[in-house]
CSV table of C-alpha atoms and ligand atoms in Angstrom, one decimal:
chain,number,residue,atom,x,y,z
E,4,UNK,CA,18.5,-28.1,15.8
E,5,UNK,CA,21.5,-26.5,16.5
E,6,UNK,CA,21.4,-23.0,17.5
E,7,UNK,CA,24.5,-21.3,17.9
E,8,UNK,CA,25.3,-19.2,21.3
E,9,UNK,CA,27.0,-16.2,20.2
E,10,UNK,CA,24.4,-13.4,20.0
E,11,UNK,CA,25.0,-10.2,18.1
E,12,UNK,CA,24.9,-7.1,19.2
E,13,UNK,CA,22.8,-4.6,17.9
E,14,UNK,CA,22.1,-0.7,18.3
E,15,UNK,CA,18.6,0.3,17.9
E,16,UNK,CA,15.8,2.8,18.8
E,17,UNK,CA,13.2,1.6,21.8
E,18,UNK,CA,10.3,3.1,23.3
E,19,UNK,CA,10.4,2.6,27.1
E,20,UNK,CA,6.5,3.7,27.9
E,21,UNK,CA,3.8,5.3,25.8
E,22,UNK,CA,4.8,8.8,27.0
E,23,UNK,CA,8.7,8.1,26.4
E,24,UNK,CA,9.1,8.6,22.8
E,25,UNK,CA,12.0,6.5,20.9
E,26,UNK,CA,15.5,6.6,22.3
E,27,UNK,CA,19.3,4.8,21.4
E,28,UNK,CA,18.9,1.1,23.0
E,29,UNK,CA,21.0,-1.5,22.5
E,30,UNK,CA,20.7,-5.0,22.7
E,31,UNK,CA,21.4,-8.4,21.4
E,32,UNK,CA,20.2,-10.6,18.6
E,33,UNK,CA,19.7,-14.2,19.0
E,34,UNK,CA,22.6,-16.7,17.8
E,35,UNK,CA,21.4,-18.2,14.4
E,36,UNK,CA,19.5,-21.3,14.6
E,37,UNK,CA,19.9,-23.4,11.9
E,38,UNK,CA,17.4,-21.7,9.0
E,39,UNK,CA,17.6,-18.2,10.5
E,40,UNK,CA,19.5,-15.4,8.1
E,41,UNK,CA,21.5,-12.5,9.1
E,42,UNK,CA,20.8,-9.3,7.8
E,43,UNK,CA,22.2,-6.0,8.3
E,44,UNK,CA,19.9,-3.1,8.0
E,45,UNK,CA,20.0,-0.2,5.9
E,46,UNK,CA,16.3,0.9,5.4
E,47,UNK,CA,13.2,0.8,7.5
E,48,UNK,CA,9.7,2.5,7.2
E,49,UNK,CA,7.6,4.5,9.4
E,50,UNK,CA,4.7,2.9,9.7
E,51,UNK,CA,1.8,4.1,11.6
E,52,UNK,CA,1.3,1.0,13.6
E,53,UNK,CA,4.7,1.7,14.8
E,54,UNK,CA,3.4,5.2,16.4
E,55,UNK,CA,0.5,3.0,17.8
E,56,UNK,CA,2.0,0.4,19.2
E,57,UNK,CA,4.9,3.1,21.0
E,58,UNK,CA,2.2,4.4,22.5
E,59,UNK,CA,0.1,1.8,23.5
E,60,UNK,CA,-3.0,2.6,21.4
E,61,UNK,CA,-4.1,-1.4,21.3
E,62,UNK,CA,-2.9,-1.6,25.1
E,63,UNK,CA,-0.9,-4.9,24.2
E,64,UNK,CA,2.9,-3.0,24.1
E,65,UNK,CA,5.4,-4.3,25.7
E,66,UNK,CA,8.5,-2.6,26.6
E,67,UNK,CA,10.7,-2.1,25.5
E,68,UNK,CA,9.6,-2.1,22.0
E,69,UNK,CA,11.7,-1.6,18.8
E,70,UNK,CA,9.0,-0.9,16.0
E,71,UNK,CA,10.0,-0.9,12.5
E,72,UNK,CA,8.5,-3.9,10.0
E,73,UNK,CA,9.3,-2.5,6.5
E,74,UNK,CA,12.8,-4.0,6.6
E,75,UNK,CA,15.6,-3.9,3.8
E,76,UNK,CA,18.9,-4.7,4.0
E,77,UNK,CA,21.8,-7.4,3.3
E,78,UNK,CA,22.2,-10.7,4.1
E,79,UNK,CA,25.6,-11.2,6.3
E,80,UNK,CA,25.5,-14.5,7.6
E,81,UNK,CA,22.9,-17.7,7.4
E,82,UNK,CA,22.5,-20.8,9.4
E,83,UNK,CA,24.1,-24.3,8.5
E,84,UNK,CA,20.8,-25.2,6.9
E,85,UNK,CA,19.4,-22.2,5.0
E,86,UNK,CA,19.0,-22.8,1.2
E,87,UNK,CA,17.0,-19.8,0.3
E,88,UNK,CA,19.3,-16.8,1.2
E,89,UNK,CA,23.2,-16.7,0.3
E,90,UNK,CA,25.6,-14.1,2.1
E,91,UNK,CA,25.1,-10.3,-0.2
E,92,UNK,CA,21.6,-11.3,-1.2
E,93,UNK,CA,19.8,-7.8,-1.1
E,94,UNK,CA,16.4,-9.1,1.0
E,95,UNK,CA,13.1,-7.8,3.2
E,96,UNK,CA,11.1,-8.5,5.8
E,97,UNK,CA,7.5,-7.5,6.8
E,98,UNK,CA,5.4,-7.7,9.5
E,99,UNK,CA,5.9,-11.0,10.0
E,100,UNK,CA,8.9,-12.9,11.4
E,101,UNK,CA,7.2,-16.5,11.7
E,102,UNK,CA,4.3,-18.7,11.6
E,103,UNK,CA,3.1,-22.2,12.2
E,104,UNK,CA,3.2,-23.2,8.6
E,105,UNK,CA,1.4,-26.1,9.3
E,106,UNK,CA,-2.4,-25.0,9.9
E,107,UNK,CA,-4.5,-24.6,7.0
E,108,UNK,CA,-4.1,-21.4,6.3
E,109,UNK,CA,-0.3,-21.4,6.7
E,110,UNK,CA,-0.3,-23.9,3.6
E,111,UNK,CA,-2.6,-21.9,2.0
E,112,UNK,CA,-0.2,-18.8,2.1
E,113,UNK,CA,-2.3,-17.1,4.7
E,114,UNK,CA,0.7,-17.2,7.0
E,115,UNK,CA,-0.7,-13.8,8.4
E,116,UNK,CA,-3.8,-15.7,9.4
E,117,UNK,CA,-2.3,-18.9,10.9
E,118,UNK,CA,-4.3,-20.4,13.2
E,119,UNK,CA,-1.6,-20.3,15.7
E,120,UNK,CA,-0.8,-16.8,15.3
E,121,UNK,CA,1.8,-15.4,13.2
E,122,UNK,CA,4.7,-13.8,15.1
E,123,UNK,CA,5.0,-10.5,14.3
E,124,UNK,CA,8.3,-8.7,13.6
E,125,UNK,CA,8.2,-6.5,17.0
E,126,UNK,CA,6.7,-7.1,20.1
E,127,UNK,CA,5.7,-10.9,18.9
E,128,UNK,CA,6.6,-14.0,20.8
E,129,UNK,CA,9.4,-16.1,19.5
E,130,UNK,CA,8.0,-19.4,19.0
E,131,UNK,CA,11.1,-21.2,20.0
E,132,UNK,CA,12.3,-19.1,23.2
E,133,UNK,CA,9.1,-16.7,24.0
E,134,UNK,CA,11.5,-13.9,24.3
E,135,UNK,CA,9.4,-10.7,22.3
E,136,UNK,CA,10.9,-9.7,19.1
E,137,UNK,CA,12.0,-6.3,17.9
E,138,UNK,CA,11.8,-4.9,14.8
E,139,UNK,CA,13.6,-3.1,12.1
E,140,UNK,CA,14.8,0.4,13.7
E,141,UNK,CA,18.1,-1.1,14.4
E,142,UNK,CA,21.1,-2.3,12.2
E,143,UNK,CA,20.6,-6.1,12.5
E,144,UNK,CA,17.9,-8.8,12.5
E,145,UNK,CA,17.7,-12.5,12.2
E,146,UNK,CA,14.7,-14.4,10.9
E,147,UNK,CA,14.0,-17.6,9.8
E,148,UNK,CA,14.5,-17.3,6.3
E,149,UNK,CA,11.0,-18.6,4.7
E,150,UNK,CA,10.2,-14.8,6.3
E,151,UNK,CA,12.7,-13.1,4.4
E,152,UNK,CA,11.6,-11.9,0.6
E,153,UNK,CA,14.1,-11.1,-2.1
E,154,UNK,CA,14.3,-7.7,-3.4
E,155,UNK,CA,14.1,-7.6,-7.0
E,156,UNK,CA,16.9,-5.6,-8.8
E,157,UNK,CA,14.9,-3.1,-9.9
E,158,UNK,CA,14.0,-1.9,-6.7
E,159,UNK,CA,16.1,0.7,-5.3
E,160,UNK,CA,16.6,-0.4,-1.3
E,161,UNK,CA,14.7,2.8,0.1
E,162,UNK,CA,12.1,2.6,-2.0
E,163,UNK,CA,11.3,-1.0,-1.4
E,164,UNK,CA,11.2,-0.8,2.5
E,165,UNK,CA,7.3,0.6,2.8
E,166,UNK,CA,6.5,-2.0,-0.1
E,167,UNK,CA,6.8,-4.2,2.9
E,168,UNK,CA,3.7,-3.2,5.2
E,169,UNK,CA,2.2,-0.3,3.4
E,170,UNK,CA,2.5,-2.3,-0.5
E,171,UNK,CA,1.2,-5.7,0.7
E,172,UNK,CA,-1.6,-4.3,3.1
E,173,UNK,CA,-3.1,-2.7,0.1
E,174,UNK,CA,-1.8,-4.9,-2.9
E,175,UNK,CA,-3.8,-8.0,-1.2
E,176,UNK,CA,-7.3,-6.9,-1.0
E,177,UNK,CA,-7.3,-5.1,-4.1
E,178,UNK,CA,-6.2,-8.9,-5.2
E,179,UNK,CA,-8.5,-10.5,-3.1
E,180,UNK,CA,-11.7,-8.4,-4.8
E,181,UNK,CA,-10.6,-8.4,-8.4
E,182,UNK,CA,-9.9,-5.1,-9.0
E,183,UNK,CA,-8.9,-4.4,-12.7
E,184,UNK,CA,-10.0,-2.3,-15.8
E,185,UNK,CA,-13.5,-1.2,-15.2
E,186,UNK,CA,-13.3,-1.3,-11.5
E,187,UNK,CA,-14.2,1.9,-9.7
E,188,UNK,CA,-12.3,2.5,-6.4
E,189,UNK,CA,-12.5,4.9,-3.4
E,190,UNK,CA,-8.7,5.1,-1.2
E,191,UNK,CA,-10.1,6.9,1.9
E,192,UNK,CA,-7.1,8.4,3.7
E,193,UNK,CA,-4.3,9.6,1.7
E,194,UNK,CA,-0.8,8.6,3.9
E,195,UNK,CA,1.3,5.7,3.2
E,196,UNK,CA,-1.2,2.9,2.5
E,197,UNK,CA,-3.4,5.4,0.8
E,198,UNK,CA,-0.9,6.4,-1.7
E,199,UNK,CA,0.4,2.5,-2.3
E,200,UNK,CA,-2.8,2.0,-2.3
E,201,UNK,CA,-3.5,4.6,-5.4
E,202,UNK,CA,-0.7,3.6,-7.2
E,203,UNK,CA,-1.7,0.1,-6.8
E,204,UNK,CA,-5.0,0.4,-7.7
E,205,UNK,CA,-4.3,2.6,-11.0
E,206,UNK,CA,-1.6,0.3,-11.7
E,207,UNK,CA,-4.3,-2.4,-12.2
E,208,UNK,CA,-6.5,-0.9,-14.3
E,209,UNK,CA,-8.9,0.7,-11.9
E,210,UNK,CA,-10.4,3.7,-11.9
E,211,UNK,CA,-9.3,5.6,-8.6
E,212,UNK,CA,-11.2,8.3,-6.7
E,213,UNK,CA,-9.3,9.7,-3.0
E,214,UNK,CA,-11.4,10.4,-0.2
E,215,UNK,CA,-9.4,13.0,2.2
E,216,UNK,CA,-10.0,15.3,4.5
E,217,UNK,CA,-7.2,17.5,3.3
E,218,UNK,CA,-7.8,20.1,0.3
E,219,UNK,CA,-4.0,20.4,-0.2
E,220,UNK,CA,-3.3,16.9,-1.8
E,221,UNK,CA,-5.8,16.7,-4.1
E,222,UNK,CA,-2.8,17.7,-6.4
E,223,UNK,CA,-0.8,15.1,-5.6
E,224,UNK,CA,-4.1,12.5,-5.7
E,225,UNK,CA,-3.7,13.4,-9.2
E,226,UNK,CA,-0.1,12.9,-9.9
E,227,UNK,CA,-0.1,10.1,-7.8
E,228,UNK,CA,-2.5,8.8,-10.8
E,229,UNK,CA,-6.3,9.4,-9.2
E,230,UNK,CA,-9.0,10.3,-11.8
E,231,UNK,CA,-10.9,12.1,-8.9
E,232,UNK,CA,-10.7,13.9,-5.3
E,233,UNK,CA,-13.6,14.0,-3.1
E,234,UNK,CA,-13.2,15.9,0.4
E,235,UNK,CA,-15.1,13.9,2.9
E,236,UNK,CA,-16.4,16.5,4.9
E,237,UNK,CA,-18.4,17.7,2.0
E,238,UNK,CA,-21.0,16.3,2.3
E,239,UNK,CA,-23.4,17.0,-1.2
E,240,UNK,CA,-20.1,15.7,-3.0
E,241,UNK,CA,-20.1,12.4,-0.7
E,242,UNK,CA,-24.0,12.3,-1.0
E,243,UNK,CA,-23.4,12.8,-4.5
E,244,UNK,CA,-20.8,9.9,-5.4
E,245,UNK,CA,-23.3,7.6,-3.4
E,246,UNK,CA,-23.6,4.0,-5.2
E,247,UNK,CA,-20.5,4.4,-7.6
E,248,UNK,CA,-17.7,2.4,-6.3
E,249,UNK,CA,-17.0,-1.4,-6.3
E,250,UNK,CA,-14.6,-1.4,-3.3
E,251,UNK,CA,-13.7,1.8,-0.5
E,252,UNK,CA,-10.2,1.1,0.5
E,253,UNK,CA,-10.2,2.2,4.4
E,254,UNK,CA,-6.9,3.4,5.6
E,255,UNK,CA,-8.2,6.0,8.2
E,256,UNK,CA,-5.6,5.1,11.5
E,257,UNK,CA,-8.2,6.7,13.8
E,258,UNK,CA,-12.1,5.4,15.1
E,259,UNK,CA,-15.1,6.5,12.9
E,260,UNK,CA,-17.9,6.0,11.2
E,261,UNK,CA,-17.6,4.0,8.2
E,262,UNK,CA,-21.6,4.3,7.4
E,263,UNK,CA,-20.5,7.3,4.9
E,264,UNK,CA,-18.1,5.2,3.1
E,265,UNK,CA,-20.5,2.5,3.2
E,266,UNK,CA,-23.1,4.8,1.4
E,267,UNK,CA,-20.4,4.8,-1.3
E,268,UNK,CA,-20.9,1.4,-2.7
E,269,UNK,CA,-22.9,-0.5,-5.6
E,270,UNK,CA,-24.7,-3.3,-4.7
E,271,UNK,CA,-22.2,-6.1,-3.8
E,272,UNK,CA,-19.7,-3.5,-3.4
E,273,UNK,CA,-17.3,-4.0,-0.2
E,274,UNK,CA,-15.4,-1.8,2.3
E,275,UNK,CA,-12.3,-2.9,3.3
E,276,UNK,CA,-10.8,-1.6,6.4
E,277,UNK,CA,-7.4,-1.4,6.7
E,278,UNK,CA,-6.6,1.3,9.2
E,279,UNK,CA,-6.7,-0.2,13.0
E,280,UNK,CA,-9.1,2.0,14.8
E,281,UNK,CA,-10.1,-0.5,17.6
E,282,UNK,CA,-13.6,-0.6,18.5
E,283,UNK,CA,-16.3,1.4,15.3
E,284,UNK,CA,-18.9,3.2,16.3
E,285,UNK,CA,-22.2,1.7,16.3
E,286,UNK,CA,-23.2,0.9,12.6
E,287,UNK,CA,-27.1,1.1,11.5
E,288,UNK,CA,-27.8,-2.7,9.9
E,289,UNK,CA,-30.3,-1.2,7.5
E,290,UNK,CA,-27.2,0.5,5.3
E,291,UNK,CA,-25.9,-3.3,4.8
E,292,UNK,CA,-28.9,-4.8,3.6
E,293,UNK,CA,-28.4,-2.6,0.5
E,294,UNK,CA,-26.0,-5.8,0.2
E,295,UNK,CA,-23.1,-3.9,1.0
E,296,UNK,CA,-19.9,-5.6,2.4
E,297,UNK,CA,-18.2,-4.7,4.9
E,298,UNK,CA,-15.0,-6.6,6.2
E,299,UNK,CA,-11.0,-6.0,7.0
E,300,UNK,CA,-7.9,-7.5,5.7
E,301,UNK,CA,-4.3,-8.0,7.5
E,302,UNK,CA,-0.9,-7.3,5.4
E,303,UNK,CA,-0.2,-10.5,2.8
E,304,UNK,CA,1.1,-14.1,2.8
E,305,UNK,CA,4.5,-14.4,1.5
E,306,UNK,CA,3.8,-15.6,-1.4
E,307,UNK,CA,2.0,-13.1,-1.9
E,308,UNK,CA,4.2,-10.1,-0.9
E,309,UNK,CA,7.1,-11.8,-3.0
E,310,UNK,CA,4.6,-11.7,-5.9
E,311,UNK,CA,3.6,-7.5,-4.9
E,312,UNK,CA,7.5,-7.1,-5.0
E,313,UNK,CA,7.8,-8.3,-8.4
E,314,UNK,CA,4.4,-6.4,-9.2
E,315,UNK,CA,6.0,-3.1,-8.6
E,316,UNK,CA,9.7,-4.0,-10.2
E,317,UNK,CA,7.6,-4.9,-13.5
E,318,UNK,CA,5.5,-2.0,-13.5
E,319,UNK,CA,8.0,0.8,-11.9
E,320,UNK,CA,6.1,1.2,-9.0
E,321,UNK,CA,7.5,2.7,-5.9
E,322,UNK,CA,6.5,5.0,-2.6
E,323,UNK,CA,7.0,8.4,-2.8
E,324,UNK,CA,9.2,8.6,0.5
E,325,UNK,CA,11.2,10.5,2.8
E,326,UNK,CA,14.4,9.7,4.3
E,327,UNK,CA,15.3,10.6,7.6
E,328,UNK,CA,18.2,9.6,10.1
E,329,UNK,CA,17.0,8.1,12.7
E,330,UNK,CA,17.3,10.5,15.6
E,331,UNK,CA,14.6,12.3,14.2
E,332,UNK,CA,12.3,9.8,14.6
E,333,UNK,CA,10.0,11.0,17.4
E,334,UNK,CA,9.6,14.3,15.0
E,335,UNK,CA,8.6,12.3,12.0
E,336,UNK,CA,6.1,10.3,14.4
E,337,UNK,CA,4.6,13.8,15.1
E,338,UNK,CA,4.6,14.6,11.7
E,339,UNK,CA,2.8,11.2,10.8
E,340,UNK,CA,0.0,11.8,13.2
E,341,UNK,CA,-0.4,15.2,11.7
E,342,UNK,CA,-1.0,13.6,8.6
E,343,UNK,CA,2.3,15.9,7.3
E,344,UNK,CA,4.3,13.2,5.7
E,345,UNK,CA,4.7,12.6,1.6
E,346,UNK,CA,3.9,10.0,2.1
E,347,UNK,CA,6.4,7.4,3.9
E,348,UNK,CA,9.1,8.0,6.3
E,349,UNK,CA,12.1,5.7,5.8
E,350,UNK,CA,15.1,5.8,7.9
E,351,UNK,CA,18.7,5.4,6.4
E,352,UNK,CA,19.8,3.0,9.0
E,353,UNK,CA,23.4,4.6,8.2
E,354,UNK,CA,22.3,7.4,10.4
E,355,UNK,CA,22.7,4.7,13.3
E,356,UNK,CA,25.9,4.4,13.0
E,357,UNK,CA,27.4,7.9,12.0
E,358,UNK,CA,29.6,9.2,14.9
E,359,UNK,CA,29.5,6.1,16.8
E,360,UNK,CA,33.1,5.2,18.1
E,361,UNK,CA,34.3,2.2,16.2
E,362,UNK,CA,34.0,-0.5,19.0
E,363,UNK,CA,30.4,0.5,19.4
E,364,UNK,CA,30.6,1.3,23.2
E,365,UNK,CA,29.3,4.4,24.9
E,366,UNK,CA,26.9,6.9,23.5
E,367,UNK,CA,27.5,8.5,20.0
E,368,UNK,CA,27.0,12.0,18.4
E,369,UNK,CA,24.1,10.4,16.3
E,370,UNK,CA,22.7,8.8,18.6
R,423,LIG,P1,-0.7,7.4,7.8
R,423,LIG,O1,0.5,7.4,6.8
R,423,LIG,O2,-0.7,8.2,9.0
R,423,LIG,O3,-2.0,7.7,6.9
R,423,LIG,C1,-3.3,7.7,7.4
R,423,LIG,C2,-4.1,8.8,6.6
R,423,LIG,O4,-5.5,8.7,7.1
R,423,LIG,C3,-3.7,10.2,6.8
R,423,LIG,O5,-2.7,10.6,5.9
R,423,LIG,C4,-5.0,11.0,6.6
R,423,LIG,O6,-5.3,11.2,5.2
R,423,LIG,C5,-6.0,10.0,7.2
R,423,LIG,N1,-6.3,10.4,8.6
R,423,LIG,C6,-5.4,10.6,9.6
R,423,LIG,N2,-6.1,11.0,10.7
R,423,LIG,C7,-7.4,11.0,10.4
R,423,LIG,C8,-8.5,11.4,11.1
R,423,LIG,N3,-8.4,11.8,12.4
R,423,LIG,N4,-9.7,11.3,10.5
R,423,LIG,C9,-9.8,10.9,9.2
R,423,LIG,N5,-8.7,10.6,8.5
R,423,LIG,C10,-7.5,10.6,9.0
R,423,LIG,O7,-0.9,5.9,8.3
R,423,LIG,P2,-0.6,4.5,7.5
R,423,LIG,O8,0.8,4.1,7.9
R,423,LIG,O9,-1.0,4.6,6.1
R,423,LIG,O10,-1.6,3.5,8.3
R,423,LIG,C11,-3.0,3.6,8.3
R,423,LIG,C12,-3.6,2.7,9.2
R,423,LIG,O11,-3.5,1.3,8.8
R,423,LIG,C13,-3.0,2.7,10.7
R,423,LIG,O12,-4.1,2.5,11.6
R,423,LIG,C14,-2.1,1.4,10.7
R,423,LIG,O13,-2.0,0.9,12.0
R,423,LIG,C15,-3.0,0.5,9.8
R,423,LIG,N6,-2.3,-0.6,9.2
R,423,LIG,C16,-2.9,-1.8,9.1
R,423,LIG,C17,-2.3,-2.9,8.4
R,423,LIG,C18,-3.1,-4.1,8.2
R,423,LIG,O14,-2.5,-5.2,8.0
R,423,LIG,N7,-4.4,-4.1,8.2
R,423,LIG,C19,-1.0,-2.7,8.0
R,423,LIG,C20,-0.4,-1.5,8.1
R,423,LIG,C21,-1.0,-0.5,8.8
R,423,LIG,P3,-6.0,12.5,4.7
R,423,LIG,O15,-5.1,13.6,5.1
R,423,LIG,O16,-6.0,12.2,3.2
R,423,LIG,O17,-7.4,12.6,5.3
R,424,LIG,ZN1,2.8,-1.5,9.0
């Protein structure tokens, strides 16, 4: 394979150390190898495995990191062999950067499950060159181009960055467990899977009850499309909702018990956690015997993502989001873990490059 030499430079934000907080950082992108795509960058969400892997919550970070895997932009230049992608295409990336697609569960369209381990967008391995990977808060990226999705027209570019991690995380297993008309499910946590999640959910038919532990978005539960609002700390209303729901949607970013949520379900009704919260406190076995399921699920395939993309062009879906430049980053990550964000950060990559001087050297205003 040929792989050209001439790296690109890129400007970007980096974490140095859990207590460092993001900061300007500049670096280079790999030449293209023959089926890698160029893109420039102008949107990226905030999402909050970006706050948790800056600081070092699954203690596998490795620095510097540049977060960022809900990835818009434009393609500016492909590889000799890419087929897929043509210079001005308006594309995306997720989580995911590449994958064995060879395993069973690559050609399955499970890439996020290959057996190999996927590479994810920051703080992977390269397959090819085991240098790690970083992600979207920067103005450039190349990636293979079976990793990069096509925006459909009728997604504006801002909107469709959090479609990309938040969308897919909650698109697939409310795929995977059938949820349509007649369905009943719970969204626990109301942030930026919660709320894809919602409109997801409603979008399909189902009937969609929030569980939050904040009183002041129950309003927007409703406009978001919610039929109810249940706050999880009260306890007669949880006890009361008890054996209702065919699926709990788990997007709660911290550890807890999920036996409450579990309490929630019909028979045969599942709880699907979403939210990476490390190690659960212990769980009684006696609440699963009332043949309640209890499992997890990791973003989408491509396939499917592609598909979830389409999904929300057809049926106007979007994020309700926030855009920020991106030297106010480390304040929206404190906002995020305050749970004070409506209900996606996404960062106009322009920001990167106001008051930069035009041969890119030294440090800018912005910056
Ligand atoms: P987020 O925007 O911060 O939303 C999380 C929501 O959970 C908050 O808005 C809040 O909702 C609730 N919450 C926050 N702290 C809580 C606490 N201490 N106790 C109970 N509830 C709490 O985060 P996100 O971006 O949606 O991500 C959610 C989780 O999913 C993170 O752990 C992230 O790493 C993970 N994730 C997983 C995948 C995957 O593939 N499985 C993909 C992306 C993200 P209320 O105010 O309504 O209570
Ligand atoms: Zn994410």
């Amino acid at each position: 394979m040929a792989i050209q030499t001439n790296e690109y430079p890129a400007r970007g934000y980096a974490a140095t150390s859990p207590e460092s907080g993001m900061a300007p950082f500049r670096f280079n992108r790999r030449g293209l190898r023959d089926n890698d795509v160029l893109i420039d960058i102008t949107h990226c969400g905030i999402c909050h495995s970006d706050l948790h892997t800056a600081r070092n919550d699954w203690g596998r970070t490795v620095y510097p990191v540049v977060p960022g895997h809900e990835i818009v932009g434009t393609v500016s230049a492909v590889g000799d062999a890419v087929t897929m992608h043509r210079v001005g295409d308006r594309v995306a990336i997720g989580c995911m950067v590449d994958a064995c697609l060879e395993c069973d569960h690559c050609k399955a369209g499970l890439e996020q499950y290959c057996k190999n381990g996927m590479t994810g967008t920051y703080n992977g391995k390269d397959r090819q060159d085991g240098t790690i990977t970083f992600g979207g808060y920067s103005d450039r990226i190349v990636c293979r181009e079976e990793f990069v999705l096509k925006v459909p027209e009728a997604l504006a570019s801002d909107v469709a960055a959090p479609l990309l991690c938040a969308g897919i995380t909650t698109y697939s297993p409310l795929r995977q467990w059938k949820i349509g008309p007649g369905s009943k499910v719970a969204v626990a946590g109301l942030g930026g899977l919660g709320h894809m999640g919602v409109k997801l959910a409603v979008a399909m038919g189902a009937e969609v009850t929030v569980l939050s532990r904040s009183e002041d978005k129950r309003a927007d539960a409703l406009a978001l499309g919610a039929q109810h609002f249940l706050i999880t700390t009260d306890k007669a209303a949880m006890r009361a909702a008890g054996g209702q729901f065919d699926m709990v949607l788990n997007t709660i970013p911290v550890r807890h018990d999920v036996a409450p949520y579990l309490l929630l379900l019909k028979i045969d009704g599942v709880q699907v956690l979403v939210g990476m919260i490390d190690k659960m406190p212990e769980l009684h076995t006696g609440i699963l015997l009332g043949r309640k399921i209890l499992t997890g699920s990791g973003i989408g395939g491509l396939a499917e993502t592609q598909e979830m993309l389409e999904f929300c062009a057809e049926h106007g879906i979007a994020p309700e989001i926030e855009t920020i430049a991106i030297n106010t980053v480390n304040d929206a990550y404190d906002r995020m873990e305050a749970s004070d964000v409506k209900y996606r950060f996404v960062i106009d990559m322009a920001s990167l490059a106001e008051g930069s001087d035009p041969l890119g050297r030294g440090a800018s205003a912005a910056l």
